[in-house]
CSV table of C-alpha atoms and ligand atoms in Angstrom, one decimal:
chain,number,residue,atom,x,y,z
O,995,UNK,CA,50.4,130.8,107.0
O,996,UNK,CA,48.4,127.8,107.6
O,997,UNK,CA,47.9,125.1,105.5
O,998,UNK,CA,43.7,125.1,103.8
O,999,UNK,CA,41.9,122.4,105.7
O,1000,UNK,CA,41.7,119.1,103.5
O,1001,UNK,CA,39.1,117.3,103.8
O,1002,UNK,CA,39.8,113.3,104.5
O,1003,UNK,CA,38.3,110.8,101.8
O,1004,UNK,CA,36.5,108.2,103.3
O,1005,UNK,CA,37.4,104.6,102.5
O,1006,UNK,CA,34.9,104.3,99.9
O,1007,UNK,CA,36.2,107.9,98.2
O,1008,UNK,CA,39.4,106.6,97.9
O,1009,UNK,CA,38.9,103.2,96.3
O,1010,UNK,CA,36.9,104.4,94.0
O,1011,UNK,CA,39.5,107.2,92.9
O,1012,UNK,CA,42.5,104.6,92.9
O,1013,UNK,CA,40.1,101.7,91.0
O,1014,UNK,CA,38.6,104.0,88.6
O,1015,UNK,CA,41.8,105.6,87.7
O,1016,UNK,CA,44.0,102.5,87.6
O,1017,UNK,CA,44.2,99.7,84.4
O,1018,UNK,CA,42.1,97.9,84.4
O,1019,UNK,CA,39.2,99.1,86.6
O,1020,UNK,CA,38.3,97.4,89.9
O,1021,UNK,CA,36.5,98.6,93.3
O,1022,UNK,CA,36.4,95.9,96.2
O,1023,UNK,CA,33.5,94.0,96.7
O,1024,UNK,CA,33.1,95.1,100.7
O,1025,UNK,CA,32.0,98.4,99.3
O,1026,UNK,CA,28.7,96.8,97.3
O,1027,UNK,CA,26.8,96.7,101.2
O,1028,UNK,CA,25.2,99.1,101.7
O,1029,UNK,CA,21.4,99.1,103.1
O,1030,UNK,CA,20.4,98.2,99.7
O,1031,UNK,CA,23.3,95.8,99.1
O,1032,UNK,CA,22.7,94.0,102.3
O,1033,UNK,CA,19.2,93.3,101.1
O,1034,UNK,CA,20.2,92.3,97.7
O,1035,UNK,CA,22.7,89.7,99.5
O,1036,UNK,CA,20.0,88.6,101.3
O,1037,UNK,CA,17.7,87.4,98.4
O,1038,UNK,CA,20.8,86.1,97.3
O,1039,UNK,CA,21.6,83.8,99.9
O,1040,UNK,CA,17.5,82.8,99.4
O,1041,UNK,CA,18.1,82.3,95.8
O,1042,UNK,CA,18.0,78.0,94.8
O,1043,UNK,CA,21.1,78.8,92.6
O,1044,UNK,CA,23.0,80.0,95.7
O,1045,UNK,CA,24.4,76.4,96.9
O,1046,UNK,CA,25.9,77.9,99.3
O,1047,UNK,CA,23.7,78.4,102.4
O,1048,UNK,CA,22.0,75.1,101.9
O,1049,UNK,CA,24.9,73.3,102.1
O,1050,UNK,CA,26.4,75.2,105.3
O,1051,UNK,CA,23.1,75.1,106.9
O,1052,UNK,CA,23.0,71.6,106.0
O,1053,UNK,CA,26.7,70.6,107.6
O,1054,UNK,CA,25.5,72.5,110.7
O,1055,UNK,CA,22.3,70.6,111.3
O,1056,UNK,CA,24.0,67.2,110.6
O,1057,UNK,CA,27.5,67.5,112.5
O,1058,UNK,CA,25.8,70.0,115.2
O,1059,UNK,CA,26.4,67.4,118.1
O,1060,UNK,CA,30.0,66.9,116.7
O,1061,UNK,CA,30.4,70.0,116.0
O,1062,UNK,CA,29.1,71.5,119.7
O,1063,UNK,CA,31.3,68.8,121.5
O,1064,UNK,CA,34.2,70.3,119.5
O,1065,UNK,CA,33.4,73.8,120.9
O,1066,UNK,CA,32.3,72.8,124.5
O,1067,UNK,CA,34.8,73.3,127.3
O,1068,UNK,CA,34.4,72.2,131.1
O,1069,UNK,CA,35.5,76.0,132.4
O,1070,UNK,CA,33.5,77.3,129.9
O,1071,UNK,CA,34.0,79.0,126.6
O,1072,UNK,CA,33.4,82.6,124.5
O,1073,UNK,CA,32.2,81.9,121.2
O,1074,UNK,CA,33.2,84.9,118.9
O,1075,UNK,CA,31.1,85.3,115.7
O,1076,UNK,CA,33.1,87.6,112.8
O,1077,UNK,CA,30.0,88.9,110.4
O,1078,UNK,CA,27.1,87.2,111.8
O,1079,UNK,CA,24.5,88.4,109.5
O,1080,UNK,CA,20.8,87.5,110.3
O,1081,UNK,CA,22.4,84.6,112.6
O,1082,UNK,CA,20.1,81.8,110.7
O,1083,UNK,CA,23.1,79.5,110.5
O,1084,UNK,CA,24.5,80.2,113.9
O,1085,UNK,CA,20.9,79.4,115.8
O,1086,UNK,CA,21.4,76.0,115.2
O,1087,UNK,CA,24.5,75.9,117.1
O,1088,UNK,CA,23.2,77.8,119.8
O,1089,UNK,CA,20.0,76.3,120.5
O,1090,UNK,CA,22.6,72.9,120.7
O,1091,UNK,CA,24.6,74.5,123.1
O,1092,UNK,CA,22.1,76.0,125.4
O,1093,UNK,CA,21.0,72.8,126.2
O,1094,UNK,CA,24.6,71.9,127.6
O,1095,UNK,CA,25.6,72.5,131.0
O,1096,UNK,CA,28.6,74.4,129.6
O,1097,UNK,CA,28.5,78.4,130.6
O,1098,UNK,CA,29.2,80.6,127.3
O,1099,UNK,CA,28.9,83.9,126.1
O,1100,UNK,CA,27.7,84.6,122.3
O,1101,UNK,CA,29.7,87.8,121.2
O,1102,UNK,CA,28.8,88.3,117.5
O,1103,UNK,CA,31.0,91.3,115.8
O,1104,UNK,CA,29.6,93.1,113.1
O,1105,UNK,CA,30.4,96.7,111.8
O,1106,UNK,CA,26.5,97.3,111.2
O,1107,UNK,CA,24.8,98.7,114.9
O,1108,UNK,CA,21.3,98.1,113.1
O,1109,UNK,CA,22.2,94.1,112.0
O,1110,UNK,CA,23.3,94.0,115.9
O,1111,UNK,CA,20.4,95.3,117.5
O,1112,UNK,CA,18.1,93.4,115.4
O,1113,UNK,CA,20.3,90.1,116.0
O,1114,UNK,CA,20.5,90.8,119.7
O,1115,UNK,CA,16.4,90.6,119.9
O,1116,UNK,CA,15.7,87.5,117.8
O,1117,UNK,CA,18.2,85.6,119.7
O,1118,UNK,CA,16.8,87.0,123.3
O,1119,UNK,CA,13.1,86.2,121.6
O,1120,UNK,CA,14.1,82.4,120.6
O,1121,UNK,CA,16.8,81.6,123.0
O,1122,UNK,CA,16.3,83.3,126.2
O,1123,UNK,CA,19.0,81.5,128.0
O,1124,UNK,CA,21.8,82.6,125.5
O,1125,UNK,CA,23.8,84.6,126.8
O,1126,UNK,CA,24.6,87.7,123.9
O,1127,UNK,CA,27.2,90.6,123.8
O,1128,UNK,CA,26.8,91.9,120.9
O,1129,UNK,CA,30.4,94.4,119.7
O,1130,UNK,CA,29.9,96.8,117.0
O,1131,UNK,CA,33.3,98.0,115.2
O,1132,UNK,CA,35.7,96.3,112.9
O,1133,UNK,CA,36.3,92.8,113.3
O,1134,UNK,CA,40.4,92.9,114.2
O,1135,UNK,CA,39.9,96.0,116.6
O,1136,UNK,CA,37.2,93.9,118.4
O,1137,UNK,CA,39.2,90.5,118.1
O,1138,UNK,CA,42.4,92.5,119.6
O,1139,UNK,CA,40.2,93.6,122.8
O,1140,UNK,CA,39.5,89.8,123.1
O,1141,UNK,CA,42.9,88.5,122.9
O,1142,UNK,CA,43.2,89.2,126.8
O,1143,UNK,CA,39.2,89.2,127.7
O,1144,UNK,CA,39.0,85.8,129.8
O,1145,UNK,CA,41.1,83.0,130.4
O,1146,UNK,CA,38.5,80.7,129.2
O,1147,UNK,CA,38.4,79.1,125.4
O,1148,UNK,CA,37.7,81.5,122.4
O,1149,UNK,CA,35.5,79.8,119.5
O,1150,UNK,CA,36.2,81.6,116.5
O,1151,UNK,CA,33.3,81.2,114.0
O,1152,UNK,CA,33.6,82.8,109.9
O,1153,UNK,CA,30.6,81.4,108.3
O,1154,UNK,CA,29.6,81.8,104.8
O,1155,UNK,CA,32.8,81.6,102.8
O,1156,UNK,CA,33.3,85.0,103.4
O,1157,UNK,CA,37.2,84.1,103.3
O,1158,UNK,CA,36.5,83.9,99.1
O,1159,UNK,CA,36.2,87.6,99.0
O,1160,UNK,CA,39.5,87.9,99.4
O,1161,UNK,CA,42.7,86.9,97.5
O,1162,UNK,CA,44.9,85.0,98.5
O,1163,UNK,CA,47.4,87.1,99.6
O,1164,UNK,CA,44.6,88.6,101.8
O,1165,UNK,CA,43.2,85.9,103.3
O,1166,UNK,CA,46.6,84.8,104.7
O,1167,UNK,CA,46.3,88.2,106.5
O,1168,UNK,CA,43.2,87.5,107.9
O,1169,UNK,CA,43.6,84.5,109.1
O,1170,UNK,CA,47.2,85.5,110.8
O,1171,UNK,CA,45.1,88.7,112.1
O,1172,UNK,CA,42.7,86.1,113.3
O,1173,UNK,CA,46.0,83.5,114.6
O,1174,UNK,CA,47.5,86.0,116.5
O,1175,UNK,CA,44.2,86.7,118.7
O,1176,UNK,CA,44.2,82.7,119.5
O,1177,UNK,CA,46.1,80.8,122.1
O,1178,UNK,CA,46.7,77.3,122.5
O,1179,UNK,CA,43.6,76.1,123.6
O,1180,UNK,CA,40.8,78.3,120.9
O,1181,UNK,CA,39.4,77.7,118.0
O,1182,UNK,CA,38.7,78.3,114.9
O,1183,UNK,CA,35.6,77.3,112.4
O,1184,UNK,CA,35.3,78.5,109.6
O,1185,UNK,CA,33.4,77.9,106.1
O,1186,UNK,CA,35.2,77.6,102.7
O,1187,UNK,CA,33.3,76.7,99.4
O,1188,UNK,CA,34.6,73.8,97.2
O,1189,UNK,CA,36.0,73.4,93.8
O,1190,UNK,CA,33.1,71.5,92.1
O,1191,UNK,CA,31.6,71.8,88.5
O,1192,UNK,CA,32.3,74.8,87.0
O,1193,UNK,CA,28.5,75.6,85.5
O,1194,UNK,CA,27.1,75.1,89.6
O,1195,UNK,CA,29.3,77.6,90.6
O,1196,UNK,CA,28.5,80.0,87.4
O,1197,UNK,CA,25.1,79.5,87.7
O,1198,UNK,CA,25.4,80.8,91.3
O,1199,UNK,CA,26.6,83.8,90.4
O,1200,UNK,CA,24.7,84.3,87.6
O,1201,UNK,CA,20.9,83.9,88.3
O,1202,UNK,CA,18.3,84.4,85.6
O,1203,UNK,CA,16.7,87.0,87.9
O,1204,UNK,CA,19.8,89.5,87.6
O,1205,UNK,CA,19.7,89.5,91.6
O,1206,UNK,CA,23.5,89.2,91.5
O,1207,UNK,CA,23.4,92.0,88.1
O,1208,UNK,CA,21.7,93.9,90.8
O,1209,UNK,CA,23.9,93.4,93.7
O,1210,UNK,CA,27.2,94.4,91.5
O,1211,UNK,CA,25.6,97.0,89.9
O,1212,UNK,CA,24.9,98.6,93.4
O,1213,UNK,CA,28.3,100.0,93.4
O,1214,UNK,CA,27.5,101.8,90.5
O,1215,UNK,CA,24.1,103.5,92.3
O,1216,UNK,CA,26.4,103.8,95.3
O,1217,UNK,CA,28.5,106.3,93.3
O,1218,UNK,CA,25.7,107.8,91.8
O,1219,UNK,CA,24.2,108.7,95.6
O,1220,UNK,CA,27.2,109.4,97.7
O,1221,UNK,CA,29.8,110.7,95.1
O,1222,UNK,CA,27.2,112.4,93.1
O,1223,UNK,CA,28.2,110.2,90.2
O,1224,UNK,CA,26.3,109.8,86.4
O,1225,UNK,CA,26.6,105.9,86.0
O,1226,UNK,CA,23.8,104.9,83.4
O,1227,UNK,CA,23.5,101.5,84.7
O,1228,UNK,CA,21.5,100.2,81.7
O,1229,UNK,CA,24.6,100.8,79.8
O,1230,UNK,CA,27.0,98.1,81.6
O,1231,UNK,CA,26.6,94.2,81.7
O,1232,UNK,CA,27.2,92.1,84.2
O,1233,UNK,CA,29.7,89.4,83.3
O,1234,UNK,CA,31.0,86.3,85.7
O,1235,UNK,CA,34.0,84.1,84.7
O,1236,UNK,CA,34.9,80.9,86.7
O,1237,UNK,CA,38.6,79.1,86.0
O,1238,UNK,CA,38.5,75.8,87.5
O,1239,UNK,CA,42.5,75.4,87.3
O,1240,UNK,CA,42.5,78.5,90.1
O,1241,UNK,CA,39.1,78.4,91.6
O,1242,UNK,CA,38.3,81.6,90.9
O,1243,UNK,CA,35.1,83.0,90.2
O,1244,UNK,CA,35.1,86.9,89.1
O,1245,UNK,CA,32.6,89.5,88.3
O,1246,UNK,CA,33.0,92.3,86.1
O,1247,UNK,CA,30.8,95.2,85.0
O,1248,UNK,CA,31.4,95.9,81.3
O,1249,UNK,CA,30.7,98.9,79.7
O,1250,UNK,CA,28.8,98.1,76.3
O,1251,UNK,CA,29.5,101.9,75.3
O,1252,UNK,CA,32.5,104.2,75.5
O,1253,UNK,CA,31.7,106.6,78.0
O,1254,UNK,CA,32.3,109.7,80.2
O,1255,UNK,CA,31.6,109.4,83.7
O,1256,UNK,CA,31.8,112.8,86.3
O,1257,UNK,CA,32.0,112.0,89.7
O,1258,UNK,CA,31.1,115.4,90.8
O,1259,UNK,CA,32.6,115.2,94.6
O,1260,UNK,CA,35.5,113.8,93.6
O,1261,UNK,CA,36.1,116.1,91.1
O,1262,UNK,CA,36.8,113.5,88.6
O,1263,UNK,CA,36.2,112.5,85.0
O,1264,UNK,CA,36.7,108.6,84.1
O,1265,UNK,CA,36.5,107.4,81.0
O,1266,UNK,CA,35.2,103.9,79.6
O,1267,UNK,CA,36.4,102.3,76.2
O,1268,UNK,CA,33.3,100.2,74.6
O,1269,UNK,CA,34.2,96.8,76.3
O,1270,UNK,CA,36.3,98.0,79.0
O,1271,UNK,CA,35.5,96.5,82.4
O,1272,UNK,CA,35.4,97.6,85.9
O,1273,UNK,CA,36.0,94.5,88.2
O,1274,UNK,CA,34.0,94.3,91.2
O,1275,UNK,CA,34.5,91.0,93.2
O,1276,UNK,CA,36.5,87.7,93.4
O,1277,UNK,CA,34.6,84.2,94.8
O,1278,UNK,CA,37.3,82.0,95.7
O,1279,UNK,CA,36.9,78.4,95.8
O,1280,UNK,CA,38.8,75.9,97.2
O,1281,UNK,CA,40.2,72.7,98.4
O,1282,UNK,CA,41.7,71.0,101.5
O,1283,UNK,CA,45.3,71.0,99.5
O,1284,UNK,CA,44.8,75.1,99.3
O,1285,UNK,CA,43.2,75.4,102.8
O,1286,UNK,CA,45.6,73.3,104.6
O,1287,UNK,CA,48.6,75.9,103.0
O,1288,UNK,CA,46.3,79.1,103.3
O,1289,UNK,CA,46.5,77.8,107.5
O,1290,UNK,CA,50.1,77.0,107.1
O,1291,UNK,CA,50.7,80.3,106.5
O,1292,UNK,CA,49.3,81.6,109.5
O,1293,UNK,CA,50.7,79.2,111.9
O,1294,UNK,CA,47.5,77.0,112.5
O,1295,UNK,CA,46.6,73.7,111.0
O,1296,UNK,CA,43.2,72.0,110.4
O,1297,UNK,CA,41.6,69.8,112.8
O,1298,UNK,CA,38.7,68.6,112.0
O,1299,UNK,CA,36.5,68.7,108.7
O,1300,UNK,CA,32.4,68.7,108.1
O,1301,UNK,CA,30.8,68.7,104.7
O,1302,UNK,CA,27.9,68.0,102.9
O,1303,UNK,CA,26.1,65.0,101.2
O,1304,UNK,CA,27.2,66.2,98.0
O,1305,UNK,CA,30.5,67.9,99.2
O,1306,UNK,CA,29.9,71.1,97.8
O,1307,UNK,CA,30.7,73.0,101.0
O,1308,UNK,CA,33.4,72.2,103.8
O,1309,UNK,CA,33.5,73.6,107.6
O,1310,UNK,CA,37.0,73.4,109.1
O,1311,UNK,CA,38.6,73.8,112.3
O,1312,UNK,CA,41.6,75.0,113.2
O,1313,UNK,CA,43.8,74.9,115.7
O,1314,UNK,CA,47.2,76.9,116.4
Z,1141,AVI,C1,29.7,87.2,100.9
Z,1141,AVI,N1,30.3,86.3,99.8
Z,1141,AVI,C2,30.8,85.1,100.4
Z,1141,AVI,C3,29.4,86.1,98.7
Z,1141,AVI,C4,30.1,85.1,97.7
Z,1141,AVI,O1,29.6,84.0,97.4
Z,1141,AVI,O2,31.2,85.5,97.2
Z,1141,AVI,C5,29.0,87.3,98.0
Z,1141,AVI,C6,28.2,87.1,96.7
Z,1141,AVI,N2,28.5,87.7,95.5
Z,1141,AVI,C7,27.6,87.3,94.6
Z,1141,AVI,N3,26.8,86.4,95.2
Z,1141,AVI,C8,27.2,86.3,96.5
């Protein structure tokens, strides 16, 4: 007799029935973008409490000579972009290097067609003579198609401490994922936020405005819309810790009730103890001791280092 046809969870069905059914409670923060969670991010990053676009935007207009000089390559080079977003940060660079003589291709990766397309005609709008390909898919299966794409230099670029998303454990796979696509000669640049005083770094994820509230609580109104989930989102607070002797900055949802939840299409009941907390994401900070062993482990070391006035924010290369 055949076996019934089971239907595959996606990704997002099956972290949320490990993380809801596991002590204690946690869902990865790379399921809070959605449409609505993309937007949320983005009147994050305009938010004054968010240091940290200032200060990258700010290493990137002061070094950008340096910085393009770094990158520039007499045969050439391919300048690979992991998550490029809106591409504000990354249009200073380019408008630098399409003033070299240097031929190079812009190939920005991004799992979102739409962030693409709209990226794709900006950059044709205000830099006509950039050359853009854009890549939609996940950024290891396009990085792997690159490994043998030229023989010119790849330029690796990771902007916006994305790296902190991820523990450390994780981001040593990353960046090996990222060191085995490199040869001698490519690079990699990449943003990491600092270790600085503990309240800027609470305040930054903790705005009086409840943006970030918002932007955590998304997962819970994702579950309500795509998992046909009850989450009363009035009834959980959002709570951020920083420990300055790890550098981590975490966000929890905490329930201020003890609750049933039905997840209707997963066919699941969870329940919440008054106080009980579902985590939902993990800021790293760090410093060059932690970044120079994060690179250690994946076989590349640091080579050059751009910060800003205050030294809130540092933008490394690396080099296998
Ligand atoms: C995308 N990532 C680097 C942001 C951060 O700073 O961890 C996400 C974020 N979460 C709350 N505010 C911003």
């Amino acid at each position: 007799m055949e076996a019934p046809a089971t239907k595959e969870l996606t990704a997002f069905e099956k972290e949320v029935k490990k993380g809801l059914t596991q002590y204690p409670k946690k869902i990865a923060s790379k399921f809070i973008y959605d449409k609505r969670g993309d937007e949320l991010f983005q009147q994050i990053m305009a938010m004054p409490e968010y240091y940290l676009t200032n200060c990258e935007f700010e290493i990137l207009q002061q070094n950008c000579d340096e910085i393009c000089a770094v990158f520039d390559d007499k045969n050439g080079f391919d300048l690979i972009e992991l998550g490029a977003g809106d591409g504000k940060k990354t249009k200073i660079l380019l408008k630098k290097l399409s003033q070299l003589p240097t031929d190079f291709t812009y190939l920005p990766i991004d799992i979102s067609k739409n962030a693409l397309d709209e990226l794709k005609t900006s950059i044709q709008k205000e830099l006509p003579k950039v050359d853009i390909q854009v890549q939609q898919g996940m950024y290891f299966d396009v990085l792997q198609q690159f490994e043998n794409y030229t023989n010119r230099k790849k330029v690796i670029l990771v902007l916006g401490s994305n790296i902190g998303n991820l523990m450390h454990s994780e981001a040593i796979d990353f960046l090996r994922k990222i060191s085995k696509s490199m040869n001698k000669n490519d690079l990699l640049f990449m943003g990491f936020d600092q270790k600085k005083d503990p309240e800027k770094i609470l305040n930054a994820y903790n705005d009086p405005n409840g943006i970030t509230e918002a932007f955590n609580k998304n997962l819970l109104l994702r579950m309500n819309k795509e998992l046909q989930a009850n989450f009363d989102l009035s009834t959980f607070k959002h709570w951020e810790t920083y420990n300055p002797e790890t550098g981590t900055a975490q966000s929890f949802l905490v329930s201020l009730v003890q609750q049933e939840i039905e997840l209707k299409k997963l066919k699941l009941h969870v329940e919440l103890k008054q106080w009980e907390s579902i985590h939902t994401e993990i800021s790293q900070k760090y410093d060059d001791g932690v970044v120079e062993w994060l690179a250690g482990k994946a076989n590349l070391h640091i080579e050059h280092i751009f910060t800003d006035a205050e030294k809130n924010y540092k933008n490394y290369t690396f080099r296998k």
